[in-house]
Amino acid sequence: MAAAKTTLDAFLDFLDYSSDNEKQDRTLETPHIDRVLQQYNGGTKKKPSRSTEGKVGVAETSPSPSNNYGNRLVALESQIKELMQDKTKEARKSLGKTIIIGGKKASSEESDSSSDQENRVRNNVKIRKRPSRQNVSSIADDKKAKNQLQTSGVARHTHCHTREPLTHKREVEEERERRWKSEQASVKLAEHVRRLQLQSEDWQKKFEVSVTKRNQLESALINEKEKASQLSIEIKRLKTLQEDEMADAKRLQRRCEDQSKRLFDYEEQVERLERARSQLFTDTSESLREAETRAAASEREVSLQQQAIKKLELQLQQLQDLLATREREHQKDLERLQPLESHSVQELIQRELERERMRSETIALQLKEKLQTQQKAYRDLEEEFRAGLRIEAARYQQLETDHVKLAEDLALCQDQLESTRGKENQATSLISELSSIVKEQKVRISDLLSSRQELNKQLDNKTKQLDTETIARAKYEERVQILQEENTNLLARLSAQDSLLVGLREEKKLWSQELANQGAALAQDRGRYESKIESLQIQVSELQELAQNNKTTIRVREKVIEDQTSTIKSLKEEAQDLKRQLSTNQSDLLDKIDELNGQIEEERSRREESQEQLGVETEQKIYIEEQLHESQNSTKKWKDKYSKLKGQWEERIGLISALEESVQQLQERSRQREEKLMNERDTAIGESREASERLLLMKAELQEQSQSQKKMVEERVAVLLKEKDREIDAANRKVAMAEEEMKQVLAESVRERKAMEAKFQRLSKAFQDMQKELS
């Protein structure tokens, strides 16, 4: 600006000097031209002023300034060239600065840039309108000065027409031509200077706008740095959380292993208890069979004895009738025979009485021995039943303790499931946050692309405006080449990002296939827990290897990106700012991808834990089903035993029929004996009365004993049946509960699978949108 002002001042001095020279050049005489002008003007200026006369006198002494005009023109041309060169240099510098600043533009400042551009356009329009008016006024002033010079020249020539010779006409015409050319050159120079001033003002305004934009970009960079620091802090926090969660996962795995070992021990103990229970059941069943057989035998004996007693009572009644009839006959015979008081009759009676006494004593001893043996057997059975009840009570207590422990383990497993669900919810929230961050990055990339397009447009416009300058053309071509190289680099980065997205999609496909395989394995191989654990461990190792390979690939790509950034850093400051932004965005994306991989690994571990829990629950279900089958088998065994007992009862009925036949034979023998004892009626009647009384007492005792034994046996059988029914009901309830739990777990697993598939679909859609926008 200062240089422009100095040049303008010099040019004004030149104009003043030229006007003074014109005033001094009025000594030149052009008589013929003056005459023509006077005729043309109608003699308006016939009386010259005094001032002109005085000035003419001064001009007569002054030399001709033609040489001074040439020198002044050369000096002005040199100054104008220098000024043009300075302005072109300043324009180039300001262009470079604006390009650099334009490369640093952020998406958040597009509105400011658009408003600034509108202000620039308006200012340019106003500035371009102003110089047109100034040019018009300057042209009008020049015309007025020219007319004044012409009139003054005419007046001067009219006054000096008689003084100067005609030889000066040519010189005057040449001088006028020179003056007219110099005036035209001065007008053009003034217009050019004004244009340069306006351009300098525009460049200053642009420079101020670029400074403001630079400040805004610096503030945006500071904000981005703060955000990057916050993100690094969050990444550290997430890493710590990941480490804690990995430690928790390891602890949970250890707990699961301990629980599986405990469950295996419990299963072994339960199997041992079941074996002992089966042995006890077999022993008790055998003892019950023996007791039942003994009781049935005793009942049969009692029934036979009762039948025999009834028959004997009938026989006694018949004998009494016979005795009454025979007594009469006997009395008649006695009247005929010897009297009872005779010695021979009394001896016979005594002999028969002793025989009957001996027989009754032997029968009583036999019955007492049978009662003692039955009482011993009953006591043995009672002791066996008591031992069996004690063992069953101890087993029931152990089962209750095991049930309590298993309930506690189930509560812990449910707590772990709730914690895993909470962690899955956290993972879903993190995924949503990451998707929002990805969307923000997409918006930023689109803003950067739009700013880049705007920069390209500006560069194109500036190249069109500065086609005349070869130096500017070369520089702009270099810049365009640099921008093309940047474009190629950016395309290479975008292709790398596309490859990363393809890798993520392949991983997603692998995950979906693995999830489908796992679901099929869960549906098909519920009872094969050990083989499933081995397969899952193999899958975990494979997935870990895949994750390590992915990490290695990501690290290699990061190194490649770092190498590219190191090569690109050697370029100009314009590309460096853009690359820094892109490298920060890519590092954020890679970190987020690492976080996603960590979350996926956590979800894998959680799924493995849930699958292990499902396996444990399936084992419990299988165990309960085995118990059910065993209970069903035991019921079948009881039914078989019942059928066998029925067969035995039928066999015993046959034996009873055989015994009845033998009794009939005995009755016939007894009848024969009765016929023999008809003669010994008095002794037989007395002995029969005593025997009948004894038999009645023994019958009452035997009935009481048999009834008490029957009641005890029936009560014990009823208790055992009730216990068995309770156990069967409890087992059925457990089976129903286990089935409901398995249904709930399967439903939850299906829901989780659907949620994960929806998440993967969302991620795939987001990545596809990113690819479309980047492409």
Tab-separated table of C-alpha atoms in Angstrom, residues 246-409:
chain	number	residue	atom	x	y	z
A	246	MET	CA	-11.299	-60.673	31.669
A	247	ALA	CA	-10.207	-61.343	35.264
A	248	ASP	CA	-13.868	-61.800	36.225
A	249	ALA	CA	-14.321	-64.135	33.268
A	250	LYS	CA	-11.303	-66.181	34.352
A	251	ARG	CA	-12.656	-66.308	37.889
A	252	LEU	CA	-16.028	-67.382	36.579
A	253	GLN	CA	-14.367	-70.066	34.456
A	254	ARG	CA	-12.515	-71.314	37.528
A	255	ARG	CA	-15.740	-71.285	39.487
A	256	CYS	CA	-17.493	-73.163	36.716
A	257	GLU	CA	-14.701	-75.734	36.667
A	258	ASP	CA	-14.930	-76.086	40.458
A	259	GLN	CA	-18.688	-76.384	40.207
A	260	SER	CA	-18.384	-78.990	37.470
A	261	LYS	CA	-15.940	-80.934	39.645
A	262	ARG	CA	-18.291	-80.617	42.589
A	263	LEU	CA	-21.199	-81.725	40.448
A	264	PHE	CA	-19.161	-84.701	39.257
A	265	ASP	CA	-18.374	-85.584	42.894
A	266	TYR	CA	-22.024	-85.091	43.796
A	267	GLU	CA	-23.052	-87.341	40.936
A	268	GLU	CA	-20.633	-90.007	42.095
A	269	GLN	CA	-21.973	-89.695	45.640
A	270	VAL	CA	-25.549	-89.850	44.357
A	271	GLU	CA	-24.705	-92.925	42.298
A	272	ARG	CA	-23.166	-94.544	45.369
A	273	LEU	CA	-26.217	-93.617	47.424
A	274	GLU	CA	-28.468	-94.974	44.726
A	275	ARG	CA	-26.503	-98.188	44.644
A	276	ALA	CA	-26.759	-98.461	48.425
A	277	ARG	CA	-30.449	-97.576	48.187
A	278	SER	CA	-30.973	-100.232	45.529
A	279	GLN	CA	-29.112	-102.768	47.649
A	280	LEU	CA	-31.148	-101.777	50.689
A	281	PHE	CA	-34.279	-101.891	48.585
A	282	THR	CA	-33.404	-105.380	47.378
A	283	ASP	CA	-32.547	-106.482	50.924
A	284	THR	CA	-35.715	-104.977	52.342
A	285	SER	CA	-37.754	-106.409	49.488
A	286	GLU	CA	-36.235	-109.835	50.137
A	287	SER	CA	-36.854	-109.474	53.868
A	288	LEU	CA	-40.404	-108.304	53.137
A	289	ARG	CA	-40.880	-111.261	50.855
A	290	GLU	CA	-39.662	-113.601	53.541
A	291	ALA	CA	-41.829	-111.878	56.124
A	292	GLU	CA	-44.786	-111.983	53.787
A	293	THR	CA	-44.194	-115.634	53.083
A	294	ARG	CA	-43.883	-116.310	56.800
A	295	ALA	CA	-46.972	-114.274	57.560
A	296	ALA	CA	-48.848	-116.004	54.764
A	297	ALA	CA	-47.720	-119.375	56.098
A	298	SER	CA	-48.752	-118.405	59.601
A	299	GLU	CA	-52.082	-117.094	58.306
A	300	ARG	CA	-52.608	-120.308	56.385
A	301	GLU	CA	-51.748	-122.309	59.433
A	302	VAL	CA	-54.126	-120.219	61.530
A	303	SER	CA	-56.866	-120.570	58.934
A	304	LEU	CA	-56.258	-124.307	58.751
A	305	GLN	CA	-56.302	-124.498	62.503
A	306	GLN	CA	-59.512	-122.470	62.586
A	307	GLN	CA	-61.081	-124.757	60.011
A	308	ALA	CA	-59.854	-127.750	61.931
A	309	ILE	CA	-61.281	-126.264	65.122
A	310	LYS	CA	-64.618	-125.674	63.437
A	311	LYS	CA	-64.623	-129.203	62.107
A	312	LEU	CA	-63.646	-130.462	65.540
A	313	GLU	CA	-66.485	-128.459	67.075
A	314	LEU	CA	-68.886	-130.021	64.616
A	315	GLN	CA	-67.363	-133.372	65.314
A	316	LEU	CA	-67.663	-132.668	69.017
A	317	GLN	CA	-71.306	-131.813	68.607
A	318	GLN	CA	-71.790	-134.987	66.602
A	319	LEU	CA	-69.791	-136.878	69.162
A	320	GLN	CA	-71.851	-135.372	71.923
A	321	ASP	CA	-74.981	-136.478	70.129
A	322	LEU	CA	-73.467	-139.854	69.536
A	323	LEU	CA	-72.280	-139.945	73.096
A	324	ALA	CA	-75.746	-139.057	74.324
A	325	THR	CA	-77.224	-141.819	72.195
A	326	ARG	CA	-74.489	-144.193	73.124
A	327	GLU	CA	-74.645	-143.246	76.741
A	328	ARG	CA	-78.124	-144.418	76.697
A	329	GLU	CA	-77.064	-147.544	74.920
A	330	HIS	CA	-74.095	-147.811	77.214
A	331	GLN	CA	-76.213	-147.426	80.256
A	332	LYS	CA	-78.325	-150.184	78.893
A	333	ASP	CA	-75.168	-152.156	78.214
A	334	LEU	CA	-73.745	-151.245	81.632
A	335	GLU	CA	-76.766	-152.475	83.174
A	336	ARG	CA	-75.948	-155.613	81.393
A	337	LEU	CA	-72.109	-155.309	81.815
A	338	GLN	CA	-69.874	-154.736	84.761
A	339	PRO	CA	-70.222	-151.563	86.794
A	340	LEU	CA	-67.857	-148.634	86.508
A	341	GLU	CA	-66.635	-148.961	89.959
A	342	SER	CA	-64.998	-152.220	89.129
A	343	HIS	CA	-61.210	-152.414	89.169
A	344	SER	CA	-60.687	-153.339	85.490
A	345	VAL	CA	-62.782	-150.448	84.177
A	346	GLN	CA	-60.979	-147.906	86.311
A	347	GLU	CA	-57.566	-149.153	85.128
A	348	LEU	CA	-58.572	-148.789	81.533
A	349	ILE	CA	-59.876	-145.272	82.139
A	350	GLN	CA	-56.650	-144.235	83.841
A	351	ARG	CA	-54.540	-145.615	80.992
A	352	GLU	CA	-56.535	-143.697	78.381
A	353	LEU	CA	-56.373	-140.528	80.469
A	354	GLU	CA	-52.589	-140.740	80.686
A	355	ARG	CA	-52.348	-141.245	76.932
A	356	GLU	CA	-54.506	-138.239	76.223
A	357	ARG	CA	-52.543	-136.111	78.707
A	358	MET	CA	-49.265	-137.057	76.994
A	359	ARG	CA	-50.702	-136.175	73.581
A	360	SER	CA	-52.017	-132.807	74.774
A	361	GLU	CA	-48.658	-131.968	76.375
A	362	THR	CA	-46.756	-132.795	73.205
A	363	ILE	CA	-49.169	-130.691	71.128
A	364	ALA	CA	-48.804	-127.760	73.579
A	365	LEU	CA	-44.987	-127.993	73.472
A	366	GLN	CA	-45.047	-128.011	69.678
A	367	LEU	CA	-47.318	-124.968	69.601
A	368	LYS	CA	-45.095	-123.096	72.086
A	369	GLU	CA	-41.995	-123.833	69.986
A	370	LYS	CA	-43.793	-122.527	66.870
A	371	LEU	CA	-44.820	-119.345	68.704
A	372	GLN	CA	-41.256	-118.744	69.889
A	373	THR	CA	-39.852	-119.216	66.380
A	374	GLN	CA	-42.466	-116.834	64.910
A	375	GLN	CA	-41.747	-114.244	67.613
A	376	LYS	CA	-38.008	-114.441	66.857
A	377	ALA	CA	-38.656	-114.046	63.157
A	378	TYR	CA	-40.941	-111.085	63.847
A	379	ARG	CA	-38.281	-109.441	66.013
A	380	ASP	CA	-35.660	-109.975	63.308
A	381	LEU	CA	-37.986	-108.400	60.769
A	382	GLU	CA	-38.589	-105.426	63.059
A	383	GLU	CA	-34.831	-104.924	63.491
A	384	GLU	CA	-34.306	-105.135	59.746
A	385	PHE	CA	-37.085	-102.615	59.131
A	386	ARG	CA	-35.634	-100.259	61.722
A	387	ALA	CA	-32.150	-100.497	60.140
A	388	GLY	CA	-33.658	-99.871	56.719
A	389	LEU	CA	-35.569	-96.848	58.022
A	390	ARG	CA	-32.424	-95.452	59.620
A	391	ILE	CA	-30.481	-95.870	56.395
A	392	GLU	CA	-33.318	-94.281	54.419
A	393	ALA	CA	-33.467	-91.357	56.874
A	394	ALA	CA	-29.692	-90.817	56.586
A	395	ARG	CA	-29.912	-90.996	52.786
A	396	TYR	CA	-32.833	-88.568	52.789
A	397	GLN	CA	-30.844	-86.131	54.943
A	398	GLN	CA	-27.879	-86.385	52.606
A	399	LEU	CA	-30.149	-85.784	49.631
A	400	GLU	CA	-31.649	-82.752	51.371
A	401	THR	CA	-28.167	-81.309	52.000
A	402	ASP	CA	-27.201	-81.975	48.388
A	403	HIS	CA	-30.437	-80.341	47.246
A	404	VAL	CA	-29.698	-77.241	49.352
A	405	LYS	CA	-26.178	-77.030	47.911
A	406	LEU	CA	-27.474	-77.414	44.384
A	407	ALA	CA	-30.071	-74.710	45.040
A	408	GLU	CA	-27.308	-72.385	46.221
A	409	ASP	CA	-25.261	-73.212	43.122
